[in-house]
Short mmCIF file of C-alpha atoms in Angstrom, two decimals:
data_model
loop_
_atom_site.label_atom_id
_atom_site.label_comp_id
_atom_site.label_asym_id
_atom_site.label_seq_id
_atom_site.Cartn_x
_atom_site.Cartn_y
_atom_site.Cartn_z
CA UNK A 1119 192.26 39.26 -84.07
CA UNK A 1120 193.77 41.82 -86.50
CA UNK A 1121 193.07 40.11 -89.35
CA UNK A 1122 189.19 39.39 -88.69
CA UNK A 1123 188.95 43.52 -88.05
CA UNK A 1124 191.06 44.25 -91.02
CA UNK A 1125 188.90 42.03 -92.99
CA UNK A 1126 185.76 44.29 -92.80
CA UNK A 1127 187.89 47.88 -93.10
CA UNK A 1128 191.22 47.81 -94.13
CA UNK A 1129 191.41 51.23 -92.57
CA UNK A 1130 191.44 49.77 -89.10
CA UNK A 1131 195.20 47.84 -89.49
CA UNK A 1132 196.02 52.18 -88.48
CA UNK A 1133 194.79 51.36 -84.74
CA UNK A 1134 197.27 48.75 -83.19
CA UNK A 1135 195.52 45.76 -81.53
CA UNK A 1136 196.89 46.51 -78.36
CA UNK A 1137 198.56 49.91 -76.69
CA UNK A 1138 200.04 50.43 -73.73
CA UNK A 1139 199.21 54.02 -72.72
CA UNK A 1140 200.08 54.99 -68.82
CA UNK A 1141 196.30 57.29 -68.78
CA UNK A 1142 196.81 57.38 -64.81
CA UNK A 1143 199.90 58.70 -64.67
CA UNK A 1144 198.25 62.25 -65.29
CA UNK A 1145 195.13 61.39 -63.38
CA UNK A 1146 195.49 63.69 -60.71
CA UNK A 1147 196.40 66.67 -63.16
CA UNK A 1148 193.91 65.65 -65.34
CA UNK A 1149 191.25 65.40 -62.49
CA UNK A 1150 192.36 69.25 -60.93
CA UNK A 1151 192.12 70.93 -64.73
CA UNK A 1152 188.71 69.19 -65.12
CA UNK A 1153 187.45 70.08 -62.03
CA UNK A 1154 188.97 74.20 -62.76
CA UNK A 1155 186.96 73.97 -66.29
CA UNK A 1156 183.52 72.45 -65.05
CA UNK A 1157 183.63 75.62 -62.18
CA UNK A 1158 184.35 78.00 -64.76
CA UNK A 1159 181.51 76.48 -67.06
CA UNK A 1160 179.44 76.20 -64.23
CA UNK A 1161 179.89 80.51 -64.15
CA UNK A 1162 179.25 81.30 -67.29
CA UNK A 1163 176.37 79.52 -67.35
CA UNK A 1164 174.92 80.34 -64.12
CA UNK A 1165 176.67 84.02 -62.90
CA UNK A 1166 174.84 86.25 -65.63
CA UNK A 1167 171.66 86.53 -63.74
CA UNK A 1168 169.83 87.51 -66.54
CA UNK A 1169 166.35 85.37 -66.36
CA UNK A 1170 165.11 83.33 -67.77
CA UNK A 1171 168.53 81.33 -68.59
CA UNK A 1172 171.48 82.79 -67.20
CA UNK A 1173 173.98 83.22 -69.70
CA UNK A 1174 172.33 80.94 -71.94
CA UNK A 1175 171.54 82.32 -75.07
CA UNK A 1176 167.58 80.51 -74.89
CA UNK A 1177 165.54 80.21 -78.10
CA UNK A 1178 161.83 81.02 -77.99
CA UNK A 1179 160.83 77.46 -76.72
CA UNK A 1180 162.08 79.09 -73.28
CA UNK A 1181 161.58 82.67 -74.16
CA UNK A 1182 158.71 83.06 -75.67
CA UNK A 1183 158.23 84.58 -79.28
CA UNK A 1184 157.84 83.49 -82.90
CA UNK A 1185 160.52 82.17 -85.30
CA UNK A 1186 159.61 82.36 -89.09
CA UNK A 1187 161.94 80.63 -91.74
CA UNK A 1188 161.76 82.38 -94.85
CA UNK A 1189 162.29 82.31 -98.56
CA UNK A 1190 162.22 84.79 -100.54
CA UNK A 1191 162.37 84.74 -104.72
CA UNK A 1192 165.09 87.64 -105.11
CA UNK A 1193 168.43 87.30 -102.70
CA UNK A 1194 167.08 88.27 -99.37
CA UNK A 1195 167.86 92.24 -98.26
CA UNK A 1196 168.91 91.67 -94.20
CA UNK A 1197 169.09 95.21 -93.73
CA UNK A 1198 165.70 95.82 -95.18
CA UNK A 1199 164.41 92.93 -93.15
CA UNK A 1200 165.64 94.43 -90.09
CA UNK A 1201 164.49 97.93 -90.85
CA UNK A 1202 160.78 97.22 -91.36
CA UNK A 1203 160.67 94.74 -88.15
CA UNK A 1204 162.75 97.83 -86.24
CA UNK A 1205 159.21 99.84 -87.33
CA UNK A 1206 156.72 97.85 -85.44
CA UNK A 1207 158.67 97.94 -82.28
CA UNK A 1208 158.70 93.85 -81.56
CA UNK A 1209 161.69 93.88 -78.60
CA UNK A 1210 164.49 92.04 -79.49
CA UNK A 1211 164.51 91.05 -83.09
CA UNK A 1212 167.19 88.69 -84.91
CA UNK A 1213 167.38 88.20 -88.52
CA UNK A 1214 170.18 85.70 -89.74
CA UNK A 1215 170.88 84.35 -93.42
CA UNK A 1216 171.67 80.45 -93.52
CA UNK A 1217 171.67 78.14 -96.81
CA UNK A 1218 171.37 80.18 -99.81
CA UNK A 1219 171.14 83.69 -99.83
CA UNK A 1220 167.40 83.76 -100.54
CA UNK A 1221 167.03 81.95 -96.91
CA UNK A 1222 166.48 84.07 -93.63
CA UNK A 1223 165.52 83.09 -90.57
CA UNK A 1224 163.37 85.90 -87.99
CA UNK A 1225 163.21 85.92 -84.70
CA UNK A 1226 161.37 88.33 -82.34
CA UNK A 1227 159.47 88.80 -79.36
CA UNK A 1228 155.77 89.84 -79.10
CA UNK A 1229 155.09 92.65 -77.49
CA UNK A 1230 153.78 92.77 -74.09
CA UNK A 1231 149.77 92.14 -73.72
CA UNK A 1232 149.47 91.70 -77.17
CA UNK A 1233 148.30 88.47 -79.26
CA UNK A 1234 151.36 86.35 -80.45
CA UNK A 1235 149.46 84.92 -83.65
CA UNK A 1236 148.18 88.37 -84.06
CA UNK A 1237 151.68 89.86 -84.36
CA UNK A 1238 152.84 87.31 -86.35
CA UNK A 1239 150.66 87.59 -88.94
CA UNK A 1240 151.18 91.11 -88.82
CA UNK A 1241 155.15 91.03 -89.24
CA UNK A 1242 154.50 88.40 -92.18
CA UNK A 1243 151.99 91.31 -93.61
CA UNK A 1244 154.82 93.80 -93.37
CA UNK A 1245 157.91 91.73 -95.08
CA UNK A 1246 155.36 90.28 -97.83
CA UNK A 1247 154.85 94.24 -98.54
CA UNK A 1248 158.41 95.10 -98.23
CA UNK A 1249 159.88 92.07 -100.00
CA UNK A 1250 157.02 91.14 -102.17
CA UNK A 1251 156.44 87.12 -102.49
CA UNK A 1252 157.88 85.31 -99.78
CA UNK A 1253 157.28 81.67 -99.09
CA UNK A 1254 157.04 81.28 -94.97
CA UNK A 1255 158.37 77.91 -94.61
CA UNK A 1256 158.47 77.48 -90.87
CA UNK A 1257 156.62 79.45 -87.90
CA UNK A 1258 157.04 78.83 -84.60
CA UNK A 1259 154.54 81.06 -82.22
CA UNK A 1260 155.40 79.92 -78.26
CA UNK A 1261 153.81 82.60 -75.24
CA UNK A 1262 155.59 83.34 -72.07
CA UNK A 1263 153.33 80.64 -70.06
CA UNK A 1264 154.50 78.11 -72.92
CA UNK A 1265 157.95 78.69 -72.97
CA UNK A 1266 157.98 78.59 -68.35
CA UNK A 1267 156.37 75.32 -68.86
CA UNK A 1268 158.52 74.03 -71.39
CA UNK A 1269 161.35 75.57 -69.23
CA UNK A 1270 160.83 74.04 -66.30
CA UNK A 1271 160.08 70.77 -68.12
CA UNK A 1272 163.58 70.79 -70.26
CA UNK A 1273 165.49 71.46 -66.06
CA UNK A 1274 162.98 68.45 -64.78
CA UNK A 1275 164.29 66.11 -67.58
CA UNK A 1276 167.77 66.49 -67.45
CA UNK A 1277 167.27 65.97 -63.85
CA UNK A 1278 165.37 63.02 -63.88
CA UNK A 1279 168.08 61.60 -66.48
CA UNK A 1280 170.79 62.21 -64.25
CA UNK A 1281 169.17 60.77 -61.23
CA UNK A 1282 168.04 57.47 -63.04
CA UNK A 1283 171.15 56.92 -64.48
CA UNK A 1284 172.69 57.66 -60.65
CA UNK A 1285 170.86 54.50 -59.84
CA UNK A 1286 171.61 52.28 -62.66
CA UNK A 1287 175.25 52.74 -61.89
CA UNK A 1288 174.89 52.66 -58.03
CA UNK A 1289 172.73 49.14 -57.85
CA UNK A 1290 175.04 48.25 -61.16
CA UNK A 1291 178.48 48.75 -60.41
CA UNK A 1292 178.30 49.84 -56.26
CA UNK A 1293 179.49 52.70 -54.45
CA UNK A 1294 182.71 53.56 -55.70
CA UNK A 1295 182.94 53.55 -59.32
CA UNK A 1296 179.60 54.61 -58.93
CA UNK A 1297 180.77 57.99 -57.96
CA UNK A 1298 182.92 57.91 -60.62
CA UNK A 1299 180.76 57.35 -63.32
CA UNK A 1300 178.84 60.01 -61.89
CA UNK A 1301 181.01 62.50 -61.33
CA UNK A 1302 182.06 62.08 -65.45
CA UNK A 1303 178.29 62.42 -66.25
CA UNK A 1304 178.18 65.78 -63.82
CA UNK A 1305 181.74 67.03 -65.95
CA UNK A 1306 180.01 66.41 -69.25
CA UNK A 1307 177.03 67.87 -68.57
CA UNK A 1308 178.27 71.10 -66.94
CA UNK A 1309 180.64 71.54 -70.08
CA UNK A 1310 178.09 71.52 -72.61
CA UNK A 1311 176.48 73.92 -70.76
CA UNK A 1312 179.61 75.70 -71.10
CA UNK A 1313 179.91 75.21 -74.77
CA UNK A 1314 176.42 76.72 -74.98
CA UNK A 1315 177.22 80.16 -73.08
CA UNK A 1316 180.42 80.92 -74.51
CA UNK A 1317 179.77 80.31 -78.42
CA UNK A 1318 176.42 82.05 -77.91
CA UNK A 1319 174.81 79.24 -79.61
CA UNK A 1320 170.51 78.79 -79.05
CA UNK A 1321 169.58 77.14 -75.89
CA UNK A 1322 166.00 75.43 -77.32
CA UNK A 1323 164.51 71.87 -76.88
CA UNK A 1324 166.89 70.29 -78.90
CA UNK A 1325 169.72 71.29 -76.80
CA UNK A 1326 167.88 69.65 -73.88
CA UNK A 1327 167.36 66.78 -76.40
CA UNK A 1328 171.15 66.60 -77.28
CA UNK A 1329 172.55 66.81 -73.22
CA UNK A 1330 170.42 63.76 -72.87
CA UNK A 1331 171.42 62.08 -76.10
CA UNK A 1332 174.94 63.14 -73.92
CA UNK A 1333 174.16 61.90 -70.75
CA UNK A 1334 173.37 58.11 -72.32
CA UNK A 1335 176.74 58.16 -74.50
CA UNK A 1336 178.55 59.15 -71.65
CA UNK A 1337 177.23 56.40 -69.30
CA UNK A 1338 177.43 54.09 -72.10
CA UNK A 1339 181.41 54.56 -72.43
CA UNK A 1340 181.97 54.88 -68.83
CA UNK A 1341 180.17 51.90 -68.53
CA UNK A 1342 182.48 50.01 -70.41
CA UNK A 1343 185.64 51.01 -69.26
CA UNK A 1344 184.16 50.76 -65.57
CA UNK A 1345 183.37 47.00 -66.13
CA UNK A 1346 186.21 45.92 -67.68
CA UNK A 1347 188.32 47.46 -64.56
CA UNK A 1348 185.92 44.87 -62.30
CA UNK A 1349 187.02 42.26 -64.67
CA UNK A 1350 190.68 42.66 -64.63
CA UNK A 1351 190.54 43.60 -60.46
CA UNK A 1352 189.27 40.02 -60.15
CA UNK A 1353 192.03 38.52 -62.73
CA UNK A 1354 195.07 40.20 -61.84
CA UNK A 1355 194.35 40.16 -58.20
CA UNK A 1356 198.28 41.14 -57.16
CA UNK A 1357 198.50 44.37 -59.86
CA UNK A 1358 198.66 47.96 -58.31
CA UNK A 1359 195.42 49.61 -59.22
CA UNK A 1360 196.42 52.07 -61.45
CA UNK A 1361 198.05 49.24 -63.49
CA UNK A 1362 195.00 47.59 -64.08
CA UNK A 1363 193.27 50.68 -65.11
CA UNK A 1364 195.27 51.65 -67.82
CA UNK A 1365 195.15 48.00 -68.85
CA UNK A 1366 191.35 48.02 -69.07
CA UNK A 1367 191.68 51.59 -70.94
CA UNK A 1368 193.75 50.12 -73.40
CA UNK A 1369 191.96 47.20 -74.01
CA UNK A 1370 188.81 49.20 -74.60
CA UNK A 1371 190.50 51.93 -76.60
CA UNK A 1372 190.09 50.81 -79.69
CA UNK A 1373 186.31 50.44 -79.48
CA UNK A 1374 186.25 53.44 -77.89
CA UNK A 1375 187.75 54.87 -80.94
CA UNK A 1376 185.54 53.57 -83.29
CA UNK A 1377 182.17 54.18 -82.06
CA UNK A 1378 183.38 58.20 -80.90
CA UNK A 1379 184.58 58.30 -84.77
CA UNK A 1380 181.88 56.99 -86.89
CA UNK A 1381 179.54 59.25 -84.48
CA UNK A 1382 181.60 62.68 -84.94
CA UNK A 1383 181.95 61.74 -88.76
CA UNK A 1384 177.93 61.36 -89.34
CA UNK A 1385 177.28 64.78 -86.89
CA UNK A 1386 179.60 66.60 -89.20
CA UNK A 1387 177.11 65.82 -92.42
CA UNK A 1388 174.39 66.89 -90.07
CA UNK A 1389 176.30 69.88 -88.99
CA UNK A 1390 177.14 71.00 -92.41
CA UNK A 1391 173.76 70.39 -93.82
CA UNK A 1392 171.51 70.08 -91.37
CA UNK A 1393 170.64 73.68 -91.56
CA UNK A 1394 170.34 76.08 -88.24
CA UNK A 1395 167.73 74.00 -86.58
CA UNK A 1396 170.03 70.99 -86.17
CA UNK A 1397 173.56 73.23 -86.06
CA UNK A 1398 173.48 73.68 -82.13
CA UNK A 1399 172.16 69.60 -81.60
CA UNK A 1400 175.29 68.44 -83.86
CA UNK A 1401 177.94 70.70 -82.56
CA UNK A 1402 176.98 69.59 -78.84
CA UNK A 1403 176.68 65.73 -79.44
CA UNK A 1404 179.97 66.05 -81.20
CA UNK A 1405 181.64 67.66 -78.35
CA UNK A 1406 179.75 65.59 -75.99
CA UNK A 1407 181.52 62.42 -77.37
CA UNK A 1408 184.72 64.07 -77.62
CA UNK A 1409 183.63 64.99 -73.26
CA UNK A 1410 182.39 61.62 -72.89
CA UNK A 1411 185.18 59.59 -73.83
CA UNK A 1412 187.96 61.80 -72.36
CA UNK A 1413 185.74 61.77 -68.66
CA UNK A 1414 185.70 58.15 -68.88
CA UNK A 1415 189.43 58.02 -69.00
CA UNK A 1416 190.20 60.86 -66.61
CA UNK A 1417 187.45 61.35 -64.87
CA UNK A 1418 185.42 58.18 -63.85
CA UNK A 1419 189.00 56.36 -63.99
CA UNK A 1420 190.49 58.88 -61.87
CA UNK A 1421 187.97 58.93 -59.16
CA UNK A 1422 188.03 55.33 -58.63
CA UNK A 1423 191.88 55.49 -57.99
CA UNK A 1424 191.80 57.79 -55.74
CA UNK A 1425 188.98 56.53 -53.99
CA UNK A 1426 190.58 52.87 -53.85
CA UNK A 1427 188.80 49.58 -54.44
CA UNK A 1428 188.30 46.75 -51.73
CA UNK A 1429 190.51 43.99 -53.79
CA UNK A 1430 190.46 41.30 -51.10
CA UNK A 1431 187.21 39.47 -49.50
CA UNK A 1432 185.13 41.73 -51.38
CA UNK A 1433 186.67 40.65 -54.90
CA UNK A 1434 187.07 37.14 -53.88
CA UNK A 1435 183.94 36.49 -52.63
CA UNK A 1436 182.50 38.42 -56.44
CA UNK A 1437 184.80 35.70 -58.31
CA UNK A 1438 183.80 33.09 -56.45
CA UNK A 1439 180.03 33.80 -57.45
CA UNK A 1440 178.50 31.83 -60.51
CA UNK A 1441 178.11 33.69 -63.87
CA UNK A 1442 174.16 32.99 -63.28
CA UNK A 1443 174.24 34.66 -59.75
CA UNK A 1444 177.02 38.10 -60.70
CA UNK A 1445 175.13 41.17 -61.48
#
């Protein structure tokens, strides 16, 4: 086995073919600090009842507004940006450098009653006078009705991820590591969230895109971890349950490793050169698989000991099945 994975990365001799970690010997302290940080996320997020998002820091898709990317042909003046939006009395207006110095990126809200294209044009008026030739690269123009909709849409689609998922797992795997794959996918979830209030970082579409993107990795590893636990509960029919789950986290570990590695490693390059519009989306997948694959260990893993599997008729009457006939 070693030397067929060697053979295609030499790197890979570093992970040993087998390990013997005791995970659930720190599942219950594991479980009570994960349970302390989701309710503290959970706060963050929620407790600043500042609408539309909480303590979310929401782009325009749920705000409403414009975002213009800009370049300009002399290194970009922030303060003088700032000053001549400050003049036309927009609300709250961002200006932030990113990429080369000749790269800004606007942000504001329109004005109450007034036409969003309208103002944009205007503002783009303004800094063209101020800066002279600037080269809008990007605009984004969303209304308040918009940016409900979309809102409300983003909530509806994480929910609707969740809940399919839910039953996947439930008809899948039944009722008990169904809860715990569930409550992992609830723990990675709430702690993006998290990660979103406390660094501050946008709240847009593509963070709703990247919690999804979340919630499928997440099942994906619990998934596997989960089934080989029904595997060895049917082979090794006399060992104590928490014995056989660290054996089928160890046997899965290395793969485990792997896949979270090669992911992190191609988010970086997006992180670092993705530019802002893909910063937040490759900060949050990369902590989501970092989430993901401790919650399938400590989480999913965890719940199902303490919950306790039926491992006599039920398991004998599941190995006794055909392949053709197990689900």
């Amino acid at each position: 086995m070693s030397k067929s994975r060697s053979s295609w990365w030499p790197f890979i001799k570093l992970l040993p073919v087998q390990t013997n970690f005791r995970f659930m010997r720190y599942a219950k302290l594991a479980l009570g600090l994960s349970v302390l940080v989701s309710l503290a996320s959970l706060a963050v997020t929620v407790l600043p009842l500042k609408p539309p998002c909480g303590g979310l820091n929401c782009g325009v898709d749920f705000r409403g507004g414009t975002v213009l990317e800009l370049k300009t042909v002399q290194p970009a003046d922030i303060g003088q940006i700032r000053s001549t939006l400050s003049d036309m009395r927009l609300g709250d207006v961002q200006v932030q450098a990113f990429g080369s110095p000749n790269d800004v990126l606007v942000r504001f809200e329109s004005p109450e009653g007034q036409d969003a294209n309208a103002v944009s044009e205007g503002v783009k008026a303004a800094l063209t006078r101020e800066l002279g030739p600037v080269n809008f690269v990007r605009t984004e123009v969303v209304g308040p009705k918009v940016s409900g909709e979309l809102l409300t849409n983003g909530v509806l689609a994480l929910l609707l991820g969740i809940g399919l998922m839910a039953v996947y797992i439930w008809f899948r795997f039944g009722l008990t590591f169904g809860l715990g794959a569930m409550a992992a996918l609830f723990h990675d979830v709430i702690l993006t969230f998290g990660l979103f209030a406390v660094t501050g970082m946008e709240f847009s579409l593509n963070a709703v895109a990247a919690i999804l993107t979340i919630i499928g990795y997440s099942v994906n590893d619990t998934i596997v971890v989960l089934d080989r636990v029904r595997e060895n509960l049917r082979k090794y029919k006399r060992m104590s349950l928490a014995d056989v789950i660290d054996l089928s986290i160890n046997q899965t570990l290395s793969r485990t490793i792997i896949t979270g590695v090669t992911g992190v490693m191609a988010l970086g390059v997006l992180a670092a050169f993705g530019g802002d519009t893909l910063f937040g989306f490759s900060i949050s997948m990369i902590f989501g698989i970092i989430v993901g694959t401790y919650s399938s260990f400590y989480i999913a893993a965890s719940v199902v000991l303490l919950l306790g599997v039926k491992r006599g008729e039920e398991v004998e009457a599941e190995a006794a099945k055909p392949l053709d006939a197990r689900p």
